[in-house]
Amino acid sequence: MSEKNREGKRTARERLAEERAKQKSAEKRRRVLIVGASVVCVLGLAAVIGVVAASAGKDKDKDSSGPVVVPSGAEGQDSLAIPVGKEGARSTLVVWEDFRCPACKAFEAAYRPTVHELTGSGKLKVEYHLATIIDGNMGGTGSRNAANAAACAQDSGKFPGYHDVLYENQPDETSDDYAENEKLLDLAKKVDGLDTPAFRTCVEKGTHNSWVEKSAAAFRNGGFSGTPTVLLDGKNIYQDRTMTPAKLKQQVEAADKG
């Protein structure tokens, strides 16, 4: 065989090898595209399922879909604040809280005597806003039911006492004891004059559930980082690491003197 013929065959083999390589590469790209498209479809399906599941969860919460019944004496924007203390006090403490929240209980334990002293002397007004953040994080309805019961206590003029009892008897964060109305009604016996037929009916019917959900929505939309959120005349004092009950008292008394 001549040198020219051998060269021609070699060139043909090289062209064939190159063509096969191109075909393999094209096949590989095709498989990648198919797999990628499949993943996108799966993710898209998962997103749809997630939306359906979320919607189903919302549909379950029909207990909060009734008319908004505002507790007696509630104030502020949309009547979402339960006031405690003198109306004309020069300092206002705004507290966003959740009765299932351990950090809220810790704040109460540390600051309650000072807050009681300052509200009792007319130097401080407290506006309590009720949230349901633990229900959202841990599941259950204890935050909402306890908040409804506290609103029922407000109707009876017994909010401060019942508020304190709920924190003194707060269950473990993972326990949804406050979802049981019997538990909430039993605790009402610790507050003089609260355990009445009107209070029981209010708790059992969830009279203020929709109001509680409206308050919880205001918390979610307010840009707050968590509960408790505590604002003294608009300043977040819970995030102030130097804040103490003594310092709070000092600031309130200074404001009272003008």
CSV table of C-alpha atoms in Angstrom, one decimal:
chain,number,residue,atom,x,y,z
A,1,MET,CA,0.0,0.0,0.0
A,2,SER,CA,1.3,3.4,-0.9
A,3,GLU,CA,2.1,6.0,1.6
A,4,LYS,CA,-0.7,8.2,0.2
A,5,ASN,CA,-3.4,5.5,0.7
A,6,ARG,CA,-2.2,4.9,4.3
A,7,GLU,CA,-2.5,8.6,5.0
A,8,GLY,CA,-6.0,8.7,3.6
A,9,LYS,CA,-7.2,5.8,5.7
A,10,ARG,CA,-5.7,7.4,8.9
A,11,THR,CA,-7.4,10.6,8.1
A,12,ALA,CA,-10.7,8.9,7.7
A,13,ARG,CA,-10.3,7.0,11.0
A,14,GLU,CA,-9.5,10.3,12.7
A,15,ARG,CA,-12.6,11.9,11.2
A,16,LEU,CA,-14.7,8.9,12.3
A,17,ALA,CA,-13.3,9.1,15.9
A,18,GLU,CA,-14.0,12.9,16.0
A,19,GLU,CA,-17.5,12.3,14.9
A,20,ARG,CA,-18.1,9.7,17.5
A,21,ALA,CA,-16.7,12.0,20.1
A,22,LYS,CA,-19.0,14.7,19.0
A,23,GLN,CA,-22.0,12.3,19.2
A,24,LYS,CA,-21.0,11.2,22.7
A,25,SER,CA,-20.7,14.8,23.8
A,26,ALA,CA,-24.1,15.7,22.4
A,27,GLU,CA,-25.7,12.7,24.0
A,28,LYS,CA,-24.2,13.7,27.4
A,29,ARG,CA,-25.5,17.2,27.1
A,30,ARG,CA,-28.9,15.9,26.2
A,31,ARG,CA,-29.0,13.7,29.3
A,32,VAL,CA,-28.0,16.6,31.5
A,33,LEU,CA,-30.7,18.8,30.0
A,34,ILE,CA,-33.3,16.0,30.6
A,35,VAL,CA,-32.2,15.5,34.2
A,36,GLY,CA,-32.1,19.3,34.8
A,37,ALA,CA,-35.6,19.7,33.4
A,38,SER,CA,-36.8,16.8,35.6
A,39,VAL,CA,-35.4,18.5,38.7
A,40,VAL,CA,-37.1,21.8,37.8
A,41,CYS,CA,-40.4,19.9,37.4
A,42,VAL,CA,-39.9,18.2,40.8
A,43,LEU,CA,-39.1,21.5,42.5
A,44,GLY,CA,-42.0,23.1,40.8
A,45,LEU,CA,-44.3,20.4,42.0
A,46,ALA,CA,-42.9,20.7,45.5
A,47,ALA,CA,-43.6,24.4,45.5
A,48,VAL,CA,-47.2,23.7,44.4
A,49,ILE,CA,-47.6,21.1,47.1
A,50,GLY,CA,-46.2,23.5,49.6
A,51,VAL,CA,-48.6,26.2,48.6
A,52,VAL,CA,-51.5,23.8,48.8
A,53,ALA,CA,-50.4,22.6,52.2
A,54,ALA,CA,-50.0,26.1,53.5
A,55,SER,CA,-53.5,27.0,52.2
A,56,ALA,CA,-54.9,23.8,53.9
A,57,GLY,CA,-53.3,24.9,57.1
A,58,LYS,CA,-55.0,28.3,56.9
A,59,ASP,CA,-58.3,26.7,56.1
A,60,LYS,CA,-58.1,24.6,59.3
A,61,ASP,CA,-57.9,27.7,61.5
A,62,LYS,CA,-61.6,28.5,61.2
A,63,ASP,CA,-61.9,29.4,64.9
A,64,SER,CA,-60.3,32.7,64.1
A,65,SER,CA,-62.5,33.5,61.1
A,66,GLY,CA,-65.4,35.0,63.1
A,67,PRO,CA,-66.1,38.7,63.7
A,68,VAL,CA,-63.5,40.7,65.5
A,69,VAL,CA,-64.8,41.4,69.1
A,70,VAL,CA,-62.6,44.0,70.8
A,71,PRO,CA,-62.0,43.5,74.5
A,72,SER,CA,-63.5,46.1,76.8
A,73,GLY,CA,-61.3,49.2,77.1
A,74,ALA,CA,-58.8,48.2,74.4
A,75,GLU,CA,-57.0,51.2,72.9
A,76,GLY,CA,-54.6,52.3,70.2
A,77,GLN,CA,-54.5,51.5,66.5
A,78,ASP,CA,-57.3,49.1,65.6
A,79,SER,CA,-58.0,48.8,69.4
A,80,LEU,CA,-55.2,46.2,69.8
A,81,ALA,CA,-53.7,47.4,73.0
A,82,ILE,CA,-54.9,46.4,76.5
A,83,PRO,CA,-54.0,49.3,78.8
A,84,VAL,CA,-52.8,49.1,82.4
A,85,GLY,CA,-52.0,52.1,84.5
A,86,LYS,CA,-52.9,55.8,84.5
A,87,GLU,CA,-54.0,57.3,81.3
A,88,GLY,CA,-52.1,60.6,81.9
A,89,ALA,CA,-48.8,58.9,82.8
A,90,ARG,CA,-45.8,60.6,81.1
A,91,SER,CA,-44.2,57.3,80.2
A,92,THR,CA,-45.7,54.5,78.2
A,93,LEU,CA,-44.3,51.0,78.0
A,94,VAL,CA,-45.5,49.0,75.0
A,95,VAL,CA,-45.1,45.2,75.5
A,96,TRP,CA,-45.6,42.6,72.7
A,97,GLU,CA,-45.9,39.2,74.4
A,98,ASP,CA,-46.9,35.6,74.1
A,99,PHE,CA,-48.2,33.7,77.1
A,100,ARG,CA,-46.3,30.5,75.9
A,101,CYS,CA,-43.0,32.4,75.4
A,102,PRO,CA,-40.3,31.6,78.0
A,103,ALA,CA,-38.4,34.8,77.4
A,104,CYS,CA,-41.6,36.7,78.1
A,105,LYS,CA,-41.9,34.9,81.4
A,106,ALA,CA,-38.3,35.7,82.3
A,107,PHE,CA,-39.0,39.4,81.5
A,108,GLU,CA,-42.1,39.3,83.7
A,109,ALA,CA,-40.2,37.7,86.6
A,110,ALA,CA,-37.5,40.3,86.5
A,111,TYR,CA,-39.5,43.5,85.8
A,112,ARG,CA,-43.0,42.8,87.2
A,113,PRO,CA,-42.4,44.3,90.7
A,114,THR,CA,-41.0,47.5,89.2
A,115,VAL,CA,-43.8,47.7,86.6
A,116,HIS,CA,-46.4,47.2,89.2
A,117,GLU,CA,-44.9,49.9,91.4
A,118,LEU,CA,-44.7,52.4,88.6
A,119,THR,CA,-48.2,51.7,87.2
A,120,GLY,CA,-49.6,51.8,90.8
A,121,SER,CA,-48.1,55.2,91.4
A,122,GLY,CA,-49.4,56.6,88.2
A,123,LYS,CA,-46.0,57.2,86.7
A,124,LEU,CA,-46.2,54.6,84.0
A,125,LYS,CA,-48.9,53.3,81.6
A,126,VAL,CA,-48.4,49.9,80.0
A,127,GLU,CA,-50.0,48.8,76.7
A,128,TYR,CA,-50.0,45.0,76.3
A,129,HIS,CA,-50.2,43.6,72.8
A,130,LEU,CA,-50.8,39.8,72.5
A,131,ALA,CA,-49.0,37.7,69.9
A,132,THR,CA,-49.0,34.0,69.0
A,133,ILE,CA,-45.5,33.4,67.8
A,134,ILE,CA,-45.0,30.1,69.8
A,135,ASP,CA,-48.1,28.6,68.1
A,136,GLY,CA,-46.5,29.3,64.8
A,137,ASN,CA,-43.1,28.0,65.8
A,138,MET,CA,-44.1,24.9,67.9
A,139,GLY,CA,-47.6,24.2,66.7
A,140,GLY,CA,-50.8,24.2,68.7
A,141,THR,CA,-53.2,26.9,69.8
A,142,GLY,CA,-52.1,27.6,73.4
A,143,SER,CA,-50.8,31.1,72.6
A,144,ARG,CA,-54.1,32.1,71.0
A,145,ASN,CA,-56.3,30.5,73.6
A,146,ALA,CA,-54.4,32.0,76.5
A,147,ALA,CA,-54.6,35.4,74.7
A,148,ASN,CA,-58.3,35.0,74.2
A,149,ALA,CA,-58.8,34.1,77.9
A,150,ALA,CA,-56.7,37.2,78.9
A,151,ALA,CA,-58.9,39.4,76.7
A,152,CYS,CA,-62.0,37.8,78.4
A,153,ALA,CA,-60.4,38.7,81.7
A,154,GLN,CA,-60.1,42.3,80.4
A,155,ASP,CA,-63.8,42.3,79.8
A,156,SER,CA,-64.2,41.5,83.5
A,157,GLY,CA,-61.7,44.1,84.7
A,158,LYS,CA,-59.3,41.4,85.8
A,159,PHE,CA,-56.6,41.5,83.1
A,160,PRO,CA,-53.6,42.4,85.3
A,161,GLY,CA,-54.2,39.6,87.8
A,162,TYR,CA,-54.9,36.9,85.2
A,163,HIS,CA,-52.0,38.1,83.1
A,164,ASP,CA,-49.7,37.5,86.0
A,165,VAL,CA,-51.2,34.1,86.8
A,166,LEU,CA,-50.7,32.9,83.2
A,167,TYR,CA,-47.0,33.6,83.5
A,168,GLU,CA,-46.7,32.2,87.0
A,169,ASN,CA,-48.2,28.9,85.7
A,170,GLN,CA,-46.7,28.9,82.2
A,171,PRO,CA,-46.2,25.3,80.9
A,172,ASP,CA,-43.0,24.2,79.1
A,173,GLU,CA,-42.6,25.8,75.7
A,174,THR,CA,-43.1,22.5,73.9
A,175,SER,CA,-46.3,21.7,75.9
A,176,ASP,CA,-49.5,23.1,74.6
A,177,ASP,CA,-51.4,23.0,77.9
A,178,TYR,CA,-52.9,26.4,77.3
A,179,ALA,CA,-54.8,25.0,74.3
A,180,GLU,CA,-57.1,23.3,76.8
A,181,ASN,CA,-59.8,25.7,78.0
A,182,GLU,CA,-60.3,23.8,81.2
A,183,LYS,CA,-56.7,24.7,82.2
A,184,LEU,CA,-57.4,28.3,81.5
A,185,LEU,CA,-60.6,28.3,83.4
A,186,ASP,CA,-59.0,26.5,86.3
A,187,LEU,CA,-56.3,29.2,86.5
A,188,ALA,CA,-59.0,31.9,86.7
A,189,LYS,CA,-59.9,30.6,90.1
A,190,LYS,CA,-56.6,32.1,91.3
A,191,VAL,CA,-57.9,35.6,90.5
A,192,ASP,CA,-60.6,36.9,92.9
A,193,GLY,CA,-63.9,37.4,91.1
A,194,LEU,CA,-62.9,36.2,87.7
A,195,ASP,CA,-64.4,32.7,87.6
A,196,THR,CA,-67.9,33.7,86.5
A,197,PRO,CA,-70.3,32.3,83.9
A,198,ALA,CA,-69.6,35.3,81.6
A,199,PHE,CA,-65.9,34.6,81.7
A,200,ARG,CA,-66.4,30.9,81.2
A,201,THR,CA,-68.6,31.5,78.2
A,202,CYS,CA,-66.1,34.0,76.7
A,203,VAL,CA,-63.3,31.5,77.0
A,204,GLU,CA,-65.2,28.5,75.8
A,205,LYS,CA,-66.6,30.3,72.7
A,206,GLY,CA,-63.3,31.9,71.8
A,207,THR,CA,-65.1,35.2,71.7
A,208,HIS,CA,-61.9,37.2,71.1
A,209,ASN,CA,-60.1,34.7,68.8
A,210,SER,CA,-60.4,36.9,65.7
A,211,TRP,CA,-59.2,39.9,67.7
A,212,VAL,CA,-56.2,37.9,68.9
A,213,GLU,CA,-55.4,36.9,65.3
A,214,LYS,CA,-55.6,40.5,64.2
A,215,SER,CA,-53.1,41.4,67.0
A,216,ALA,CA,-50.8,38.5,65.9
A,217,ALA,CA,-50.9,39.8,62.3
A,218,ALA,CA,-50.0,43.3,63.5
A,219,PHE,CA,-47.0,41.7,65.3
A,220,ARG,CA,-45.9,39.8,62.2
A,221,ASN,CA,-46.2,42.9,60.0
A,222,GLY,CA,-44.5,45.2,62.5
A,223,GLY,CA,-41.0,44.1,61.7
A,224,PHE,CA,-40.4,42.9,65.3
A,225,SER,CA,-37.7,40.3,65.9
A,226,GLY,CA,-39.4,38.3,68.6
A,227,THR,CA,-41.2,38.3,71.9
A,228,PRO,CA,-41.0,40.0,74.2
A,229,THR,CA,-40.6,43.3,72.4
A,230,VAL,CA,-40.6,46.1,75.0
A,231,LEU,CA,-40.7,49.7,74.0
A,232,LEU,CA,-40.3,52.6,76.5
A,233,ASP,CA,-41.6,55.7,74.9
A,234,GLY,CA,-40.8,54.2,71.5
A,235,LYS,CA,-37.3,52.9,72.4
A,236,ASN,CA,-36.6,49.2,72.4
A,237,ILE,CA,-35.3,48.6,76.0
A,238,TYR,CA,-35.3,44.8,75.7
A,239,GLN,CA,-32.4,45.0,73.3
A,240,ASP,CA,-30.5,47.4,75.7
A,241,ARG,CA,-28.1,45.1,77.5
A,242,THR,CA,-27.5,47.8,80.1
A,243,MET,CA,-31.2,47.9,81.1
A,244,THR,CA,-32.3,46.8,84.5
A,245,PRO,CA,-35.4,47.2,86.6
A,246,ALA,CA,-33.7,49.9,88.6
A,247,LYS,CA,-32.7,51.8,85.4
A,248,LEU,CA,-36.2,51.5,84.1
A,249,LYS,CA,-37.5,53.0,87.3
A,250,GLN,CA,-35.0,55.8,87.2
A,251,GLN,CA,-35.9,56.7,83.6
A,252,VAL,CA,-39.7,56.6,84.3
A,253,GLU,CA,-39.3,58.7,87.4
A,254,ALA,CA,-37.1,61.2,85.6
A,255,ALA,CA,-39.7,61.6,82.9
A,256,ASP,CA,-42.5,62.0,85.5
A,257,LYS,CA,-40.6,64.9,87.1
A,258,GLY,CA,-40.4,66.5,83.7
